[in-house]
Coordinates of C-alpha atoms and ligand atoms in Angstrom, one line a residue:
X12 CA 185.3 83.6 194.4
X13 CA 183.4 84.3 197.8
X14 CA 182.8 87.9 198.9
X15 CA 181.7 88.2 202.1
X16 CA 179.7 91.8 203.0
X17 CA 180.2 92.8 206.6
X18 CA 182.9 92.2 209.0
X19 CA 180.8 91.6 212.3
X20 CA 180.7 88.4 213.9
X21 CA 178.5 86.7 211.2
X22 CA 180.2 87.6 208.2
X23 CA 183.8 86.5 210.6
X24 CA 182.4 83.4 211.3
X25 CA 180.6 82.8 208.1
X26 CA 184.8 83.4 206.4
X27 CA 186.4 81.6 208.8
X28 CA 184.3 78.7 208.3
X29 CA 184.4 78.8 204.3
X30 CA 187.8 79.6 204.2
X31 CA 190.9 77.2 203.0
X32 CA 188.9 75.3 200.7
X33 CA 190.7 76.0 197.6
X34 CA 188.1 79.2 197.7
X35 CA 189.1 82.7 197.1
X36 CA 187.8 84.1 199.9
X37 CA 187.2 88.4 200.3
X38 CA 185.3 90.1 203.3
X39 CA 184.1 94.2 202.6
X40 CA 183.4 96.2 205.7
X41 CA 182.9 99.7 205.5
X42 CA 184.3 101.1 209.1
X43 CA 187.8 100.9 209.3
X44 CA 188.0 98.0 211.6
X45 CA 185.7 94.6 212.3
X46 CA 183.0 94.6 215.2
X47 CA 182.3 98.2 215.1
X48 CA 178.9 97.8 215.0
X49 CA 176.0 95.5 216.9
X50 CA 178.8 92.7 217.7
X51 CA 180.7 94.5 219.6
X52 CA 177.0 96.1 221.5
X53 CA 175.3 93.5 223.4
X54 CA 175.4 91.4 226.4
X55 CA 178.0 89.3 225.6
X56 CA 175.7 86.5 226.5
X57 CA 176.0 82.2 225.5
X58 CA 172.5 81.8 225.5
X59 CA 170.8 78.7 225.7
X60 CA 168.0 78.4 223.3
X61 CA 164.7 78.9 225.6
X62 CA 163.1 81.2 224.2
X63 CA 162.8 80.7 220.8
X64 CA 159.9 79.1 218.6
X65 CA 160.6 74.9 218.2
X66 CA 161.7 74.0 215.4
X67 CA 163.0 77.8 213.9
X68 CA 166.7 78.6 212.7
X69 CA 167.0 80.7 216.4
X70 CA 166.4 77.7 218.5
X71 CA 168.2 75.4 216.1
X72 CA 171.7 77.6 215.6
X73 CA 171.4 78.7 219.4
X74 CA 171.6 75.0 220.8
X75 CA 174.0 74.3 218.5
X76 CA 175.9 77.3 218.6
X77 CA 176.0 77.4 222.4
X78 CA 178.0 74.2 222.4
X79 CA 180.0 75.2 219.8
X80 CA 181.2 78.5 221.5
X81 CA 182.0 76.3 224.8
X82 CA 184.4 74.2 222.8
X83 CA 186.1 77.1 221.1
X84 CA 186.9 79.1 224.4
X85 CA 187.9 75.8 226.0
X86 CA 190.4 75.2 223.0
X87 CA 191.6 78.6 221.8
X88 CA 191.3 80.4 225.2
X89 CA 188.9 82.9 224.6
X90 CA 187.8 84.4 227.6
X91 CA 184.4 82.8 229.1
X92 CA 182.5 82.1 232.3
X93 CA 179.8 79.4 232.4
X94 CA 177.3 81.8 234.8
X95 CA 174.2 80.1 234.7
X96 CA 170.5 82.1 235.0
X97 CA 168.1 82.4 236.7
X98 CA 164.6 83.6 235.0
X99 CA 162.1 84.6 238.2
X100 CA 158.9 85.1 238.8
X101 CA 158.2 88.1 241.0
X102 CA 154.2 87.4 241.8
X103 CA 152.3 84.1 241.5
X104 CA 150.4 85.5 238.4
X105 CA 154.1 84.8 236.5
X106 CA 154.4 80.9 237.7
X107 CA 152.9 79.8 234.8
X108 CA 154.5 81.8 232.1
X109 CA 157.6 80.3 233.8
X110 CA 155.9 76.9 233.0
X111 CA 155.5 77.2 229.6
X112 CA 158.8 78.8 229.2
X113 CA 160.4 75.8 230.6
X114 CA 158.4 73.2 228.5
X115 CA 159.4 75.6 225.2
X116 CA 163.4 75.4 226.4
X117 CA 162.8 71.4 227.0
X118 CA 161.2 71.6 223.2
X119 CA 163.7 73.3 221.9
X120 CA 166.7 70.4 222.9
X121 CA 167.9 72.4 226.7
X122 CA 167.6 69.3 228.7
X123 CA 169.5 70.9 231.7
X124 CA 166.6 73.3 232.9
X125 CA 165.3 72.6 236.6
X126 CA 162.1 74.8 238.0
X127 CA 163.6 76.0 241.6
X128 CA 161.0 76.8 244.5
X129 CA 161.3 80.1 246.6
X130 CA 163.7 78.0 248.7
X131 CA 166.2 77.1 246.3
X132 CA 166.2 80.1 244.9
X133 CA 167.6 81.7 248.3
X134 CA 170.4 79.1 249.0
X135 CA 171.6 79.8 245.2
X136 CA 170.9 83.4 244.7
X137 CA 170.1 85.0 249.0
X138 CA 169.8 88.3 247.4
X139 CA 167.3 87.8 244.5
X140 CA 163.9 88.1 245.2
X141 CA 161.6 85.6 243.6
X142 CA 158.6 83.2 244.1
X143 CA 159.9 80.9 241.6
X144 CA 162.5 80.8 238.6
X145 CA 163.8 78.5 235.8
X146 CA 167.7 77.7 236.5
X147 CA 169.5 77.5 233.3
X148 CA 173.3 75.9 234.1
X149 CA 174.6 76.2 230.8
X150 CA 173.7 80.0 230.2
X151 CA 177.1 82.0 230.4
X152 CA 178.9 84.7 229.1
X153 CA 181.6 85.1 226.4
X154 CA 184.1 88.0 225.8
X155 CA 182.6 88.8 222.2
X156 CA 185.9 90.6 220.8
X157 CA 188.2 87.7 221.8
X158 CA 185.5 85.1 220.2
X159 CA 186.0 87.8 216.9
X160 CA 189.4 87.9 217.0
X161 CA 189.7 84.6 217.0
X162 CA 187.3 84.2 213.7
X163 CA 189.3 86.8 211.9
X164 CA 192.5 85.4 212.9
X165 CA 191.8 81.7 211.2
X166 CA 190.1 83.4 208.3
X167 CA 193.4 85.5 207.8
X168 CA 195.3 82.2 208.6
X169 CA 193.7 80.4 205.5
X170 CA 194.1 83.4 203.4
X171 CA 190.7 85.4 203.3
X172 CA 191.5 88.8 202.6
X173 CA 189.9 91.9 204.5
X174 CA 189.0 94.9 202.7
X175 CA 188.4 97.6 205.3
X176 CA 186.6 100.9 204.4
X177 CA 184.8 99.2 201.6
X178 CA 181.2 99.9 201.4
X179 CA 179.0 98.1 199.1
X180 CA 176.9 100.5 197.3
X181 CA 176.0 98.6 194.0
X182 CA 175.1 94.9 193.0
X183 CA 174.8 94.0 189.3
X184 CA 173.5 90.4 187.9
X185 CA 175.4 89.1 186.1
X186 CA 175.0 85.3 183.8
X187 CA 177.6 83.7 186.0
X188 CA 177.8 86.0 189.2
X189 CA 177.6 89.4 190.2
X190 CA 179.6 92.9 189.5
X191 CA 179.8 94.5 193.3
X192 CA 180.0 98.3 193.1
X193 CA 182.3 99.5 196.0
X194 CA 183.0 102.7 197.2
X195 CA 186.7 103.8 199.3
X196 CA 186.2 107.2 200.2
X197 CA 185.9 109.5 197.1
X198 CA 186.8 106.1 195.3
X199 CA 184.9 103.9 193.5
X200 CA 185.1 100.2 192.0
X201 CA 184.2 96.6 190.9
X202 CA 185.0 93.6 190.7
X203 CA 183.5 90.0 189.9
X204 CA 182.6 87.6 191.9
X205 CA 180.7 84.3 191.9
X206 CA 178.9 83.9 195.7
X207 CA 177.8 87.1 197.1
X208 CA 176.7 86.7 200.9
X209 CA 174.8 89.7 202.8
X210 CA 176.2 89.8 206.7
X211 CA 175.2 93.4 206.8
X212 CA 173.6 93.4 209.9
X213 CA 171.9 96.5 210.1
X214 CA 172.0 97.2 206.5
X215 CA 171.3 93.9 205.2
X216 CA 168.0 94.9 203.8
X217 CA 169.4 97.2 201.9
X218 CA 172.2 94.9 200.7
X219 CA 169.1 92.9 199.3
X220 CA 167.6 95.8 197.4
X221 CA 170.5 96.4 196.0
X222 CA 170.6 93.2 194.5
X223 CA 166.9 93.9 193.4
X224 CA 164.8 92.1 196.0
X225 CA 161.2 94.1 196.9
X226 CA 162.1 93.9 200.1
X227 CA 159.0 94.7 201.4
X228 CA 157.3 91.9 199.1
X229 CA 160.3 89.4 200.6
X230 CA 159.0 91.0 204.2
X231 CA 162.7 91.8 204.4
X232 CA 162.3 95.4 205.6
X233 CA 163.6 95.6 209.1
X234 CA 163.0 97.5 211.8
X235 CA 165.7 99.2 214.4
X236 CA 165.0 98.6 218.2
X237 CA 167.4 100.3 220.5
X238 CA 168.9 98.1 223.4
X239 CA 170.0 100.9 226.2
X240 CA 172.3 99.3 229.3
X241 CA 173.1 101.1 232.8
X242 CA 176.1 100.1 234.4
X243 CA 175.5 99.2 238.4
X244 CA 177.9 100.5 241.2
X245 CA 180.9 97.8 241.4
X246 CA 180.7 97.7 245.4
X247 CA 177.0 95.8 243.9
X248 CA 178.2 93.8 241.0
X249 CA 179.1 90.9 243.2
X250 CA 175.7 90.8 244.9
X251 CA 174.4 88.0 242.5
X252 CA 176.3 85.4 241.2
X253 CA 173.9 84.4 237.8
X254 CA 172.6 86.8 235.2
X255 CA 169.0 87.2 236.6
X256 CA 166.1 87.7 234.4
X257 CA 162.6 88.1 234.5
X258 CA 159.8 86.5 233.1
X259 CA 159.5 88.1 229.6
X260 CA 156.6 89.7 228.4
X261 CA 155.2 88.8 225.3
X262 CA 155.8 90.8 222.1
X263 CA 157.6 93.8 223.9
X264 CA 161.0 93.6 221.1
X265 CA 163.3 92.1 224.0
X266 CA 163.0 89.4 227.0
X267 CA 163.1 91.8 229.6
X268 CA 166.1 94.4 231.8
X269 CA 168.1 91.8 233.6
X270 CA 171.7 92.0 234.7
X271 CA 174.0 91.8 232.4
X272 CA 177.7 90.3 233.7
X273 CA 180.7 90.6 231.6
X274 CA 183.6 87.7 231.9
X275 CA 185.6 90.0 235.2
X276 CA 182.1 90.4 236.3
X277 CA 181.4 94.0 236.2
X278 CA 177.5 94.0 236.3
X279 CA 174.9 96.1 233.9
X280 CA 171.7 95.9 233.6
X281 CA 169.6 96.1 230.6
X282 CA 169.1 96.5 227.9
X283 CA 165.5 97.7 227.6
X284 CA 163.3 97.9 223.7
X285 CA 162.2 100.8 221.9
X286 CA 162.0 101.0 218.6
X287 CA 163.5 104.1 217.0
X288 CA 163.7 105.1 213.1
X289 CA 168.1 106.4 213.0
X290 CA 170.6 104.6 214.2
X291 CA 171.7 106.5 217.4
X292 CA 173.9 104.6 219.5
X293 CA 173.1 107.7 222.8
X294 CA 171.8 106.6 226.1
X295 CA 168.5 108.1 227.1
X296 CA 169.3 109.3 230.7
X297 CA 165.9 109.3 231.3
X298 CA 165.1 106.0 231.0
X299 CA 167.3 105.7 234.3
X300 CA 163.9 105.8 236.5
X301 CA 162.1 102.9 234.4
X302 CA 165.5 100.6 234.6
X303 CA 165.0 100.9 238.4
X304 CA 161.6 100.7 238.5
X305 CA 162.0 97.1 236.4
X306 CA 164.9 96.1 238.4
X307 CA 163.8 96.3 241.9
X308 CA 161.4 93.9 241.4
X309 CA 163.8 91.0 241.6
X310 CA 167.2 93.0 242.8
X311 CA 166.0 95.1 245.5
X312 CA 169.6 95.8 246.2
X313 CA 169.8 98.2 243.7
X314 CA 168.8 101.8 244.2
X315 CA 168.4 104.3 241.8
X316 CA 171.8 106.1 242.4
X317 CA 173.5 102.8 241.8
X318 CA 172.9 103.1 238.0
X319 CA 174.6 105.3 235.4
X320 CA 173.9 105.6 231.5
X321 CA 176.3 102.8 229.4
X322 CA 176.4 101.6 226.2
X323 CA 173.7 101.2 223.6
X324 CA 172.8 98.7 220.4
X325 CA 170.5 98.2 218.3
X326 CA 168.6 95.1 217.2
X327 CA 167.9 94.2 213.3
X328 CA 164.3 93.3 213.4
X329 CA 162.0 91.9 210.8
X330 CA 158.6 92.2 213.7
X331 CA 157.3 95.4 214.7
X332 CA 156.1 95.6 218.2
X333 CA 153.1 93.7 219.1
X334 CA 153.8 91.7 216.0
X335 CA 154.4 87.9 216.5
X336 CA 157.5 85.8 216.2
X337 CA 159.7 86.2 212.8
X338 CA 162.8 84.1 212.5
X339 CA 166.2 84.3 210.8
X340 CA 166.3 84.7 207.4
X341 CA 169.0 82.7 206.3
X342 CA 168.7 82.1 203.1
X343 CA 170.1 81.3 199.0
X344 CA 168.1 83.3 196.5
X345 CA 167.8 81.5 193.9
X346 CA 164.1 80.9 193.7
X347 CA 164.5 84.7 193.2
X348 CA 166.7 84.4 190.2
X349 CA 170.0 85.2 192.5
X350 CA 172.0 81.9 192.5
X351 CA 175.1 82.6 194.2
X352 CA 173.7 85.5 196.7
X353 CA 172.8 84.3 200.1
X354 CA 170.9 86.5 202.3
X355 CA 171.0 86.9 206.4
X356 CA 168.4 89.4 207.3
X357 CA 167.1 89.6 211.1
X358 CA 170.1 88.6 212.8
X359 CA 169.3 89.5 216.7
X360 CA 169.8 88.0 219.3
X361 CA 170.8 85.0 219.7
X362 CA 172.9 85.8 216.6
X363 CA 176.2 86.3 218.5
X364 CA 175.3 82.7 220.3
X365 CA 174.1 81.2 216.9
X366 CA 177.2 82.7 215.2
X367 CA 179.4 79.4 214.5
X368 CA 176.4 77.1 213.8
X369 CA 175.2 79.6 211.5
X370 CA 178.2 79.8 209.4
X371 CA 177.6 76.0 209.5
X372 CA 174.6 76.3 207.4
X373 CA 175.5 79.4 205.1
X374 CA 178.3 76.4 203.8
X375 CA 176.0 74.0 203.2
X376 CA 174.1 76.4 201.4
X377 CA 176.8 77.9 199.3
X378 CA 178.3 74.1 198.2
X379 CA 175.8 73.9 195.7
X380 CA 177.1 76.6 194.0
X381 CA 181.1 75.9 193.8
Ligands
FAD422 C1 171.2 95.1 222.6 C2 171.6 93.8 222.0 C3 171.9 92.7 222.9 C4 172.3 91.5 222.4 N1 172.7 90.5 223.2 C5 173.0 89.3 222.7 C6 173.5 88.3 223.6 O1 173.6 88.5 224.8 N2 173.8 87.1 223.1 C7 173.6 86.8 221.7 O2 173.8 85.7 221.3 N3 173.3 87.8 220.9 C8 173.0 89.0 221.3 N4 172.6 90.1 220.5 C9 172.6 89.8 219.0 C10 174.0 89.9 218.4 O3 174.8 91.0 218.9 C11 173.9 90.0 216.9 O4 173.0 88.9 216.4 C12 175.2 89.9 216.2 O5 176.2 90.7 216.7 C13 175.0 90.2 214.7 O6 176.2 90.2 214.0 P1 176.3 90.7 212.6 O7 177.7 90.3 212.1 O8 175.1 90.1 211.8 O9 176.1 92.3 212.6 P2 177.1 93.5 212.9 O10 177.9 93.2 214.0 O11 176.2 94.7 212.8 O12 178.0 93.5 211.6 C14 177.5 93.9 210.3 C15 178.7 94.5 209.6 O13 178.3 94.8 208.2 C16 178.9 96.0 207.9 N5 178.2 96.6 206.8 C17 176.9 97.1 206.7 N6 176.6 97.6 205.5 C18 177.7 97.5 204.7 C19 178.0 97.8 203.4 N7 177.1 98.4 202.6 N8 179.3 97.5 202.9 C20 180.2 97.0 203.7 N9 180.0 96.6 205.0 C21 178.7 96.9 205.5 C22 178.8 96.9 209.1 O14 179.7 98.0 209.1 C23 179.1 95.9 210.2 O15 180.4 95.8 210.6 C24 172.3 91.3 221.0 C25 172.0 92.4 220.1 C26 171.7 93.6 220.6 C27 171.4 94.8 219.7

């Protein structure tokens, strides 16, 4: 048996890809629904693998999973639009940040990348203002509950059951598997089972302790970094025709406010980094004057009474601020005496991108087990 904890995209993906394999297949979620947490709050946005160190599971599942997605929409019809992005430079201090970005996208297997001069930039994007910027044609945007439904619907179709309001509170080892402790309300149960795999986004460090990993010793800890977005006046949203971006700044949590287009291109923009110690999905209304401030430097279309407070979510992280680069953890435990119990820890962004390719590779690790 295969039980699955969490029912956001990864652990969807991750069942609809292990599913119908002669497998008894069970997903847990504790909300009463899938995607109720960071899957269903972020920018909806195929990305295409630039920024990410060469070589790490980001770049690798991005690239792959970019591709992937593309196919999927085309062949199941979930909704999509193939935006492209721009990433600009405002000031000639920022060229060559754009440089090196470029070479690291090139590195990382995005061969479609083109550097655009000041005059390219206007016959493409007129209102945008920019010195220089990195086109990116294969960047788009995906409608992330449609790509879950569609998950959920061929995991359901091969039989993987669902267990809603089922939160994981226990996990025993056991000599050939492990006893899962899980509480329905005032209820509480267990059951057997011989693969455990952690798609507890937020939680999953905690899904790890349970299962008695030091997760600060692992360097599993994570860290929550709030992602706010403002929505921009629709009489603006059609003023750009790419999501735009800046040049990010090193080590800040995020790559920087940008606008943010959904597939009937309504625009946002966001969504900024601070770290924060709760979960609390409420917009900080006065971060209104710093979105502006950030914006205007590229879109300076957008005025300050053009914005309004949206949505919020928040990123699992394994780096603190300032700290440098951590990847995905992605990984079987048996080195730590947990055959059977595969870990995801740390999965940001691009995780909603990396999301089929990543499923991919929790198979291969879980076919040495069955
Ligand atoms: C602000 C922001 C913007 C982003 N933008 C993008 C983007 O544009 N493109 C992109 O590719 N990626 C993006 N991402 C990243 C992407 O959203 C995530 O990588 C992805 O959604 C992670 O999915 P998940 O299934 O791991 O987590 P979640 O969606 O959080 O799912 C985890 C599930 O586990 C359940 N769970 C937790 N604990 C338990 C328990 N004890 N028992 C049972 N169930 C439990 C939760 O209820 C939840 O449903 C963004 C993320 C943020 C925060």
């Amino acid at each position: 048996m295969i039980t699955i904890i969490g029912a956001g995209v990864i652990g969807l993906a991750v069942a609809a890809q292990v599913a119908g394999e002669g497998h008894e297949v069970y997903v847990l979620e504790k909300n009463d629904s899938f995607g109720r947490e960071t899957s269903s709050r972020n920018s909806e946005t195929i990305h295409a693998g630039i920024y990410y160190e060469e070589g790490s599971l980001k770049a690798k599942t991005c690239v792959a999973g970019s591709a992937q997605l593309y196919q999927l929409c085309q062949q199941h019809g979930i909704p999509y639009r193939k935006t492209g992005k721009l990433i600009v430079a405002t000031d000639s201090g920022e060229v060559g940040r754009l440089e090196r970005l470029l070479q690291q996208g090139r590195r990382n297997g995005v061969e479609d990348l083109v550097m655009l001069s000041q005059r390219e930039i206007r016959a493409l994007e007129p209102n945008v203002a920019a010195e220089a910027a990195i086109l990116s044609p294969s960047t788009g945007v995906i409608d992330s509950y449609a790509l879950m439904r569609f998950f959920h619907g061929r995991a359901k179709e091969n039989g993987v059951e669902i267990a809603y309001r089922a939160e994981v509170v226990g996990i025993e080892r056991l000599s050939d598997g492990y006893r899962v402790e899980v509480k329905n309300g005032a209820a509480a149960h267990g059951f057997k089972t011989e693969v455990l795999v952690n798609c507890a986004g937020l939680h999953s460090d905690t899904i790890a302790q349970l299962a008695g990993i030091d997760i600060d010793k692992a360097g599993y800890r994570l860290r929550y970094c709030v992602g706010e977005y403002f929505s921009v006046n629709n009489r603006k949203s059609k003023m750009v025709g790419r999501l735009i971006y800046p040049v990010p700044e090193p080590h800040s949590g995020g790559v920087g406010i940008h606008t943010v287009l959904d597939v009937e291109g309504r625009m946002r923009l966001g969504p900024n980094a601070r770290f924060v110690d709760e979960i609390d999905y409420t917009v900080d209304e006065s971060q209104q004057r710093a979105f502006h401030h950030s914006a205007k430097r590229f879109l300076p279309f957008i005025k300050y009474e053009d914005l309004a407070p949206d949505t919020a979510g928040i990123r699992p992280k394994l780096q603190g601020l300032g700290e440098d680069f951590r990847d995905f953890v992605i990984k079987h435990e048996k080195e730590r005496g947990l055959p059977g119990f595969v870990n995801l820890i740390g999965i940001e962004s691009p995780g909603l991108t990396s999301s089929p390719a990543i499923a991919e590779y929790v198979e291969r690790l879980i076919s040495d087990v069955l």
